[in-house]
Amino acid sequence: MLKYNGRYGEYGGAYVPEALAEPLVKLSLEFENLVKKTDFQNEYIYLLKQYVGRPSPLYRASRLSEYIGSTVYLKREDLNHTGAHKINNTIGQVLVAKHMGAKEIIAETGAGQHGVATATAAALMGIPCKVFMGAKDAERQALNVRRMKLLGAQVITTTMGTATLKDAVDAALMYYVEHPDSFYLLGSQVGPHPYPKMVGYFQSVIGNEAREQILEQEGRLPNSIFACAGGGSNAIGLFSGFLEDAEVEIFGAEGGGLDKPGNTAATLSYGKPGVFQGTYSYCLVDENGNPCESHSVAAGLDYPGISPQHAYLKDTGRAKYFPVSDDEALKAFELLSQLEGIIPAIESSHAVALASKILKNKNQLAIVNLSGRGDKDVEREF
């Protein structure tokens, strides 16, 4: 097993088979080189603006604010092309893949939003695409499976383990080991270096925009910011714009599931540090210290690992993370729909639920990252 750079305190690094060591080093060097080039930046910014539809609005949710007793703004990532924050990262990584001459894109997906965004970006660049998905997630997110196939991607389901996001990542990594010439487009801020750094970089547009927008609309920074955290990409996207502002409290909403060990996806609340899927971070483990199954009503949060940067933010106390139960998230799902006419992804509903609880009658100013829209969840029977 190989270890090299890419650390957030003690967390991160790359713990990978020798077969992946060289491709990952090559990817890291190419990424670091490309982001310094004006042509690459111009192309990325152009596509974010003209194709994705950025900047996404920062919307003052008046009725939700009145209900909670604090002023709440929603960062509307649900209005991006494909309906979630995932497209920010896939456009960036597919541009890297194009510059590297990639002949095939592979990806994993849980809720299907990353799969759809990857299939979209791959179609845009004319690169064949394979998306790995757990069979359970493919069933509960059938609409996104159809969208991926319509976009020309091959959807490969796995029945390993619990047939959810962890197993999709395992399947994609196994394929990558066997086909190291493929470009693995990882969707969350997890996995071996350089993926956490790349994903964090491409998602930082969320926090950069939100910071500028709240200053323009309110003339000051918020008291707090909120985002859901599964692997951690949408959360670190928002958090990154405010990490240096000590007066801004940062909150992450984890998939609490049934809110007890063995029936949860709240990795930072119930997990322990260890090596999992190529990186050193927190992980949900069993009594023997082995990675165990997770549970969340939200497929995008149903993952036993977490971003190494979030692990660092938890340990340093810069961000606080709390489990949000399935029931709490479902109530927030209906609440936002009925108060604001905005149907959120069930993942994003966790952040709405946590904000509603912490901000109740505080008369504070806050931003909640609405990471995706809930079209994919409307037909589900919870």
CSV table of C-alpha atoms in Angstrom, one decimal:
chain,number,residue,atom,x,y,z
A,1,MET,CA,0.0,0.0,0.0
A,2,LEU,CA,1.2,3.5,-0.9
A,3,LYS,CA,1.0,6.7,1.1
A,4,TYR,CA,1.7,10.2,-0.1
A,5,ASN,CA,0.6,13.8,0.3
A,6,GLY,CA,-2.9,15.3,0.5
A,7,ARG,CA,-3.4,15.9,4.2
A,8,TYR,CA,-5.9,17.8,6.4
A,9,GLY,CA,-4.1,17.6,9.7
A,10,GLU,CA,-3.6,13.8,10.2
A,11,TYR,CA,-6.4,13.0,7.8
A,12,GLY,CA,-6.4,12.2,4.1
A,13,GLY,CA,-3.5,10.8,2.1
A,14,ALA,CA,-3.7,8.0,-0.4
A,15,TYR,CA,-3.8,4.3,0.7
A,16,VAL,CA,-4.1,2.5,-2.6
A,17,PRO,CA,-2.8,-0.6,-4.5
A,18,GLU,CA,0.4,-0.1,-6.4
A,19,ALA,CA,-1.7,-0.3,-9.7
A,20,LEU,CA,-3.3,3.0,-8.9
A,21,ALA,CA,-0.3,4.8,-7.5
A,22,GLU,CA,1.1,6.0,-10.8
A,23,PRO,CA,-2.3,7.1,-12.3
A,24,LEU,CA,-3.2,9.1,-9.1
A,25,VAL,CA,0.2,10.8,-9.1
A,26,LYS,CA,-0.2,11.7,-12.7
A,27,LEU,CA,-3.7,13.0,-12.0
A,28,SER,CA,-2.5,15.1,-9.1
A,29,LEU,CA,0.2,16.7,-11.2
A,30,GLU,CA,-2.1,17.3,-14.2
A,31,PHE,CA,-4.7,18.9,-11.9
A,32,GLU,CA,-2.2,21.2,-10.2
A,33,ASN,CA,-0.9,22.3,-13.6
A,34,LEU,CA,-4.2,22.8,-15.3
A,35,VAL,CA,-5.8,25.0,-12.6
A,36,LYS,CA,-2.9,27.5,-13.0
A,37,LYS,CA,-3.6,27.9,-16.7
A,38,THR,CA,-5.8,30.8,-17.9
A,39,ASP,CA,-7.3,28.8,-20.8
A,40,PHE,CA,-8.5,26.1,-18.4
A,41,GLN,CA,-10.0,28.6,-16.0
A,42,ASN,CA,-11.7,30.5,-18.8
A,43,GLU,CA,-13.3,27.3,-20.2
A,44,TYR,CA,-14.4,26.2,-16.8
A,45,ILE,CA,-15.9,29.5,-15.8
A,46,TYR,CA,-17.6,29.8,-19.2
A,47,LEU,CA,-19.3,26.4,-18.8
A,48,LEU,CA,-20.4,27.2,-15.2
A,49,LYS,CA,-22.0,30.4,-16.4
A,50,GLN,CA,-23.4,29.4,-19.8
A,51,TYR,CA,-24.1,25.7,-19.4
A,52,VAL,CA,-24.7,25.1,-15.6
A,53,GLY,CA,-26.4,28.5,-15.1
A,54,ARG,CA,-24.2,30.0,-12.3
A,55,PRO,CA,-24.2,32.0,-10.2
A,56,SER,CA,-27.0,30.1,-8.4
A,57,PRO,CA,-29.3,32.5,-6.5
A,58,LEU,CA,-29.1,33.2,-2.7
A,59,TYR,CA,-32.8,33.3,-1.9
A,60,ARG,CA,-34.3,34.8,1.2
A,61,ALA,CA,-36.9,32.2,2.4
A,62,SER,CA,-39.4,34.6,4.0
A,63,ARG,CA,-42.0,32.1,5.1
A,64,LEU,CA,-39.5,29.6,6.4
A,65,SER,CA,-37.7,32.4,8.2
A,66,GLU,CA,-40.9,33.5,9.9
A,67,TYR,CA,-41.6,29.9,10.9
A,68,ILE,CA,-38.2,29.4,12.4
A,69,GLY,CA,-37.7,32.8,14.0
A,70,SER,CA,-34.5,33.6,12.2
A,71,THR,CA,-33.6,35.0,8.7
A,72,VAL,CA,-32.7,32.1,6.5
A,73,TYR,CA,-31.3,32.3,3.0
A,74,LEU,CA,-31.2,29.2,0.7
A,75,LYS,CA,-28.2,28.8,-1.6
A,76,ARG,CA,-30.1,27.4,-4.6
A,77,GLU,CA,-27.9,24.7,-6.0
A,78,ASP,CA,-31.1,22.9,-6.9
A,79,LEU,CA,-31.4,25.4,-9.8
A,80,ASN,CA,-28.2,24.2,-11.5
A,81,HIS,CA,-28.4,22.2,-14.7
A,82,THR,CA,-29.1,18.6,-13.7
A,83,GLY,CA,-30.6,19.8,-10.4
A,84,ALA,CA,-27.8,19.6,-7.9
A,85,HIS,CA,-24.4,20.9,-6.9
A,86,LYS,CA,-22.7,17.8,-8.4
A,87,ILE,CA,-22.4,19.4,-11.9
A,88,ASN,CA,-19.8,21.9,-10.5
A,89,ASN,CA,-17.4,19.1,-9.9
A,90,THR,CA,-18.2,16.9,-12.9
A,91,ILE,CA,-17.7,19.8,-15.4
A,92,GLY,CA,-14.3,20.5,-13.8
A,93,GLN,CA,-13.1,16.9,-13.7
A,94,VAL,CA,-14.3,16.1,-17.2
A,95,LEU,CA,-12.3,19.1,-18.4
A,96,VAL,CA,-9.3,17.6,-16.7
A,97,ALA,CA,-10.1,14.2,-18.3
A,98,LYS,CA,-10.3,15.9,-21.7
A,99,HIS,CA,-6.9,17.5,-21.3
A,100,MET,CA,-5.5,14.1,-20.2
A,101,GLY,CA,-6.9,12.4,-23.4
A,102,ALA,CA,-9.2,10.1,-21.4
A,103,LYS,CA,-11.1,7.5,-23.5
A,104,GLU,CA,-13.5,6.5,-20.8
A,105,ILE,CA,-15.1,8.1,-17.7
A,106,ILE,CA,-16.2,6.0,-14.8
A,107,ALA,CA,-18.1,7.1,-11.7
A,108,GLU,CA,-20.1,6.0,-8.7
A,109,THR,CA,-23.4,7.3,-7.5
A,110,GLY,CA,-25.8,6.9,-4.6
A,111,ALA,CA,-28.8,9.3,-5.0
A,112,GLY,CA,-28.0,9.4,-8.7
A,113,GLN,CA,-27.3,13.1,-8.9
A,114,HIS,CA,-23.6,12.6,-9.4
A,115,GLY,CA,-24.3,9.9,-11.9
A,116,VAL,CA,-26.6,12.2,-13.9
A,117,ALA,CA,-24.1,15.1,-13.6
A,118,THR,CA,-21.2,12.8,-14.8
A,119,ALA,CA,-23.2,11.4,-17.7
A,120,THR,CA,-24.2,15.0,-18.6
A,121,ALA,CA,-20.6,16.2,-18.6
A,122,ALA,CA,-19.3,13.2,-20.4
A,123,ALA,CA,-22.0,13.6,-23.1
A,124,LEU,CA,-21.0,17.3,-23.4
A,125,MET,CA,-17.4,16.3,-24.1
A,126,GLY,CA,-18.2,13.2,-26.2
A,127,ILE,CA,-16.4,10.7,-23.8
A,128,PRO,CA,-18.0,7.2,-23.1
A,129,CYS,CA,-19.2,6.9,-19.5
A,130,LYS,CA,-19.9,4.0,-17.1
A,131,VAL,CA,-21.7,4.7,-13.8
A,132,PHE,CA,-21.7,2.2,-10.9
A,133,MET,CA,-24.7,2.2,-8.6
A,134,GLY,CA,-25.9,0.0,-5.8
A,135,ALA,CA,-28.9,-2.1,-6.7
A,136,LYS,CA,-30.9,-0.7,-3.7
A,137,ASP,CA,-30.2,2.8,-4.8
A,138,ALA,CA,-31.0,2.1,-8.4
A,139,GLU,CA,-34.4,1.0,-7.3
A,140,ARG,CA,-35.2,3.9,-5.0
A,141,GLN,CA,-33.7,6.4,-7.5
A,142,ALA,CA,-35.2,4.9,-10.7
A,143,LEU,CA,-35.8,8.3,-12.3
A,144,ASN,CA,-32.1,9.2,-12.2
A,145,VAL,CA,-31.2,5.7,-13.6
A,146,ARG,CA,-33.4,6.5,-16.6
A,147,ARG,CA,-31.8,10.0,-17.0
A,148,MET,CA,-28.3,8.5,-17.0
A,149,LYS,CA,-29.2,6.0,-19.7
A,150,LEU,CA,-30.9,8.7,-21.8
A,151,LEU,CA,-27.7,10.7,-21.6
A,152,GLY,CA,-25.8,7.7,-23.1
A,153,ALA,CA,-24.2,6.3,-19.9
A,154,GLN,CA,-23.9,2.6,-19.1
A,155,VAL,CA,-25.3,2.0,-15.6
A,156,ILE,CA,-23.7,-0.9,-13.9
A,157,THR,CA,-25.5,-2.0,-10.7
A,158,THR,CA,-23.9,-4.0,-7.9
A,159,THR,CA,-25.6,-6.3,-5.3
A,160,MET,CA,-22.5,-6.4,-3.0
A,161,GLY,CA,-23.0,-5.6,0.7
A,162,THR,CA,-26.1,-3.4,1.2
A,163,ALA,CA,-26.1,-2.4,-2.5
A,164,THR,CA,-25.8,1.3,-1.6
A,165,LEU,CA,-23.2,4.0,-2.1
A,166,LYS,CA,-20.3,2.3,-0.3
A,167,ASP,CA,-20.7,-0.7,-2.5
A,168,ALA,CA,-20.9,1.4,-5.7
A,169,VAL,CA,-17.6,3.0,-4.7
A,170,ASP,CA,-16.1,-0.4,-4.1
A,171,ALA,CA,-17.3,-1.6,-7.5
A,172,ALA,CA,-16.0,1.5,-9.3
A,173,LEU,CA,-12.6,1.2,-7.5
A,174,MET,CA,-12.3,-2.5,-8.4
A,175,TYR,CA,-13.0,-1.6,-12.1
A,176,TYR,CA,-10.4,1.3,-11.8
A,177,VAL,CA,-7.8,-1.1,-10.5
A,178,GLU,CA,-8.4,-3.3,-13.5
A,179,HIS,CA,-8.6,-0.4,-15.9
A,180,PRO,CA,-6.2,2.3,-14.6
A,181,ASP,CA,-6.3,4.1,-18.0
A,182,SER,CA,-9.9,5.1,-17.3
A,183,PHE,CA,-10.6,8.4,-15.7
A,184,TYR,CA,-12.3,7.9,-12.4
A,185,LEU,CA,-14.6,10.9,-11.7
A,186,LEU,CA,-15.2,10.7,-8.0
A,187,GLY,CA,-18.3,12.6,-6.9
A,188,SER,CA,-17.7,13.4,-3.3
A,189,GLN,CA,-14.9,14.7,-1.2
A,190,VAL,CA,-13.7,11.3,-0.3
A,191,GLY,CA,-11.2,8.7,-1.5
A,192,PRO,CA,-7.4,9.0,-2.0
A,193,HIS,CA,-5.5,12.2,-2.8
A,194,PRO,CA,-6.0,14.1,-5.1
A,195,TYR,CA,-9.8,13.6,-5.1
A,196,PRO,CA,-10.6,15.5,-1.8
A,197,LYS,CA,-8.6,18.4,-3.0
A,198,MET,CA,-10.0,18.4,-6.6
A,199,VAL,CA,-13.6,18.1,-5.4
A,200,GLY,CA,-13.2,20.7,-2.8
A,201,TYR,CA,-11.6,23.1,-5.4
A,202,PHE,CA,-14.4,22.6,-7.9
A,203,GLN,CA,-17.2,23.0,-5.3
A,204,SER,CA,-15.7,26.1,-3.7
A,205,VAL,CA,-17.7,28.1,-6.2
A,206,ILE,CA,-20.7,27.6,-3.9
A,207,GLY,CA,-19.1,29.3,-0.8
A,208,ASN,CA,-17.4,32.0,-2.9
A,209,GLU,CA,-20.7,33.0,-4.4
A,210,ALA,CA,-22.7,32.7,-1.2
A,211,ARG,CA,-20.2,34.9,0.7
A,212,GLU,CA,-20.4,37.7,-1.9
A,213,GLN,CA,-24.1,37.4,-2.2
A,214,ILE,CA,-24.9,37.6,1.5
A,215,LEU,CA,-22.6,40.7,1.8
A,216,GLU,CA,-24.4,42.3,-1.1
A,217,GLN,CA,-27.9,41.5,0.2
A,218,GLU,CA,-27.5,41.9,4.0
A,219,GLY,CA,-24.3,44.0,4.3
A,220,ARG,CA,-22.7,41.5,6.7
A,221,LEU,CA,-21.7,37.9,7.1
A,222,PRO,CA,-24.2,35.3,8.5
A,223,ASN,CA,-24.2,34.1,12.1
A,224,SER,CA,-24.1,30.5,10.8
A,225,ILE,CA,-24.2,28.3,7.7
A,226,PHE,CA,-25.7,24.8,7.3
A,227,ALA,CA,-25.2,21.9,4.8
A,228,CYS,CA,-25.9,18.2,4.8
A,229,ALA,CA,-22.8,15.9,4.9
A,230,GLY,CA,-22.7,12.4,3.4
A,231,GLY,CA,-19.3,12.2,1.7
A,232,GLY,CA,-19.1,16.0,2.2
A,233,SER,CA,-18.8,17.8,-1.2
A,234,ASN,CA,-21.7,20.2,-1.1
A,235,ALA,CA,-20.9,21.0,2.5
A,236,ILE,CA,-17.3,21.8,1.9
A,237,GLY,CA,-18.3,23.8,-1.1
A,238,LEU,CA,-20.3,26.2,1.1
A,239,PHE,CA,-18.0,26.0,4.2
A,240,SER,CA,-14.9,26.9,2.2
A,241,GLY,CA,-16.1,30.5,1.6
A,242,PHE,CA,-16.4,31.1,5.4
A,243,LEU,CA,-13.6,29.0,7.0
A,244,GLU,CA,-11.5,32.0,7.8
A,245,ASP,CA,-14.4,34.0,9.3
A,246,ALA,CA,-14.3,32.9,13.0
A,247,GLU,CA,-17.6,34.7,13.8
A,248,VAL,CA,-19.5,32.4,11.4
A,249,GLU,CA,-20.6,29.1,13.0
A,250,ILE,CA,-20.5,26.1,10.7
A,251,PHE,CA,-22.9,23.2,11.0
A,252,GLY,CA,-23.1,19.9,9.1
A,253,ALA,CA,-26.2,17.7,9.1
A,254,GLU,CA,-25.4,14.0,8.9
A,255,GLY,CA,-27.8,11.2,7.9
A,256,GLY,CA,-28.9,10.1,11.4
A,257,GLY,CA,-31.2,7.4,10.1
A,258,LEU,CA,-32.8,5.8,13.1
A,259,ASP,CA,-30.2,7.8,15.1
A,260,LYS,CA,-28.4,5.0,16.8
A,261,PRO,CA,-25.3,2.9,16.1
A,262,GLY,CA,-26.0,0.2,13.5
A,263,ASN,CA,-28.9,2.2,11.9
A,264,THR,CA,-27.2,5.5,11.0
A,265,ALA,CA,-25.0,7.2,8.5
A,266,ALA,CA,-23.8,9.8,11.0
A,267,THR,CA,-20.1,9.0,10.5
A,268,LEU,CA,-18.6,11.9,12.5
A,269,SER,CA,-21.1,11.4,15.3
A,270,TYR,CA,-20.7,7.7,15.7
A,271,GLY,CA,-17.6,6.7,13.7
A,272,LYS,CA,-13.9,6.3,14.5
A,273,PRO,CA,-10.7,7.3,12.5
A,274,GLY,CA,-9.4,4.7,10.1
A,275,VAL,CA,-8.4,3.9,6.6
A,276,PHE,CA,-11.4,3.4,4.3
A,277,GLN,CA,-11.6,3.4,0.5
A,278,GLY,CA,-8.2,5.0,0.0
A,279,THR,CA,-8.1,7.7,2.7
A,280,TYR,CA,-7.7,8.1,6.4
A,281,SER,CA,-10.8,9.7,7.9
A,282,TYR,CA,-13.7,8.8,10.2
A,283,CYS,CA,-15.6,5.7,9.4
A,284,LEU,CA,-18.5,3.7,10.9
A,285,VAL,CA,-17.1,0.5,12.2
A,286,ASP,CA,-18.3,-2.7,14.0
A,287,GLU,CA,-17.1,-4.1,17.3
A,288,ASN,CA,-14.1,-5.5,15.5
A,289,GLY,CA,-13.1,-2.2,14.0
A,290,ASN,CA,-14.2,-3.1,10.5
A,291,PRO,CA,-16.2,-0.8,8.3
A,292,CYS,CA,-19.9,-1.5,8.7
A,293,GLU,CA,-23.2,-0.8,7.0
A,294,SER,CA,-24.8,2.6,7.1
A,295,HIS,CA,-28.4,3.6,7.0
A,296,SER,CA,-30.2,6.8,5.9
A,297,VAL,CA,-33.4,7.5,4.1
A,298,ALA,CA,-31.3,9.7,1.8
A,299,ALA,CA,-29.3,7.6,-0.7
A,300,GLY,CA,-26.7,10.4,-1.1
A,301,LEU,CA,-26.0,10.4,2.7
A,302,ASP,CA,-26.1,6.6,3.1
A,303,TYR,CA,-22.3,6.2,3.3
A,304,PRO,CA,-20.1,5.0,6.2
A,305,GLY,CA,-17.2,7.3,5.4
A,306,ILE,CA,-16.6,11.1,5.3
A,307,SER,CA,-14.3,13.6,3.8
A,308,PRO,CA,-10.9,13.9,5.5
A,309,GLN,CA,-11.4,17.7,5.5
A,310,HIS,CA,-14.6,17.4,7.5
A,311,ALA,CA,-12.8,15.0,9.9
A,312,TYR,CA,-10.2,17.7,10.4
A,313,LEU,CA,-12.9,20.5,10.9
A,314,LYS,CA,-14.7,18.3,13.4
A,315,ASP,CA,-11.5,17.6,15.5
A,316,THR,CA,-10.4,21.2,15.4
A,317,GLY,CA,-13.9,22.4,16.4
A,318,ARG,CA,-14.2,24.7,13.4
A,319,ALA,CA,-17.4,22.9,12.3
A,320,LYS,CA,-20.0,21.0,14.3
A,321,TYR,CA,-21.8,18.0,13.0
A,322,PHE,CA,-25.1,16.6,14.2
A,323,PRO,CA,-27.2,13.6,13.2
A,324,VAL,CA,-30.6,14.3,11.7
A,325,SER,CA,-33.0,11.4,11.9
A,326,ASP,CA,-35.0,10.1,8.9
A,327,ASP,CA,-38.2,11.4,10.5
A,328,GLU,CA,-36.8,14.9,11.0
A,329,ALA,CA,-35.6,15.1,7.4
A,330,LEU,CA,-39.0,13.9,6.1
A,331,LYS,CA,-40.8,16.6,8.1
A,332,ALA,CA,-38.4,19.3,6.7
A,333,PHE,CA,-38.9,17.9,3.2
A,334,GLU,CA,-42.6,18.6,3.5
A,335,LEU,CA,-42.1,21.9,5.4
A,336,LEU,CA,-40.0,23.6,2.8
A,337,SER,CA,-42.2,22.3,0.0
A,338,GLN,CA,-45.3,23.8,1.6
A,339,LEU,CA,-43.8,27.0,3.0
A,340,GLU,CA,-41.7,28.1,0.0
A,341,GLY,CA,-42.9,26.1,-3.0
A,342,ILE,CA,-39.5,24.5,-3.2
A,343,ILE,CA,-39.2,20.7,-3.2
A,344,PRO,CA,-35.8,19.9,-1.8
A,345,ALA,CA,-33.8,16.7,-2.2
A,346,ILE,CA,-34.2,14.5,0.8
A,347,GLU,CA,-30.5,15.0,1.4
A,348,SER,CA,-30.8,18.8,1.5
A,349,SER,CA,-33.8,18.4,3.8
A,350,HIS,CA,-31.4,17.2,6.6
A,351,ALA,CA,-29.8,20.6,6.5
A,352,VAL,CA,-33.1,22.4,6.6
A,353,ALA,CA,-34.1,20.3,9.6
A,354,LEU,CA,-30.9,21.0,11.5
A,355,ALA,CA,-31.2,24.8,10.8
A,356,SER,CA,-34.8,24.8,11.9
A,357,LYS,CA,-33.8,23.2,15.2
A,358,ILE,CA,-30.7,25.3,16.0
A,359,LEU,CA,-32.0,28.6,14.8
A,360,LYS,CA,-35.5,28.4,16.4
A,361,ASN,CA,-36.4,31.8,17.7
A,362,LYS,CA,-32.8,33.0,17.7
A,363,ASN,CA,-33.4,36.0,15.4
A,364,GLN,CA,-30.1,35.2,13.6
A,365,LEU,CA,-29.0,35.3,10.0
A,366,ALA,CA,-28.1,32.0,8.3
A,367,ILE,CA,-27.4,30.3,5.0
A,368,VAL,CA,-28.6,26.8,4.2
A,369,ASN,CA,-27.2,25.0,1.2
A,370,LEU,CA,-30.0,23.6,-0.8
A,371,SER,CA,-27.8,21.1,-2.5
A,372,GLY,CA,-30.3,19.5,-4.8
A,373,ARG,CA,-34.0,19.4,-5.9
A,374,GLY,CA,-36.4,16.7,-4.8
A,375,ASP,CA,-37.8,15.5,-8.1
A,376,LYS,CA,-36.0,12.2,-7.6
A,377,ASP,CA,-37.7,11.7,-4.2
A,378,VAL,CA,-41.3,12.7,-5.0
A,379,GLU,CA,-42.5,9.2,-6.2
A,380,ARG,CA,-40.7,7.3,-3.3
A,381,GLU,CA,-42.7,5.7,-0.5
A,382,PHE,CA,-40.9,6.7,2.7
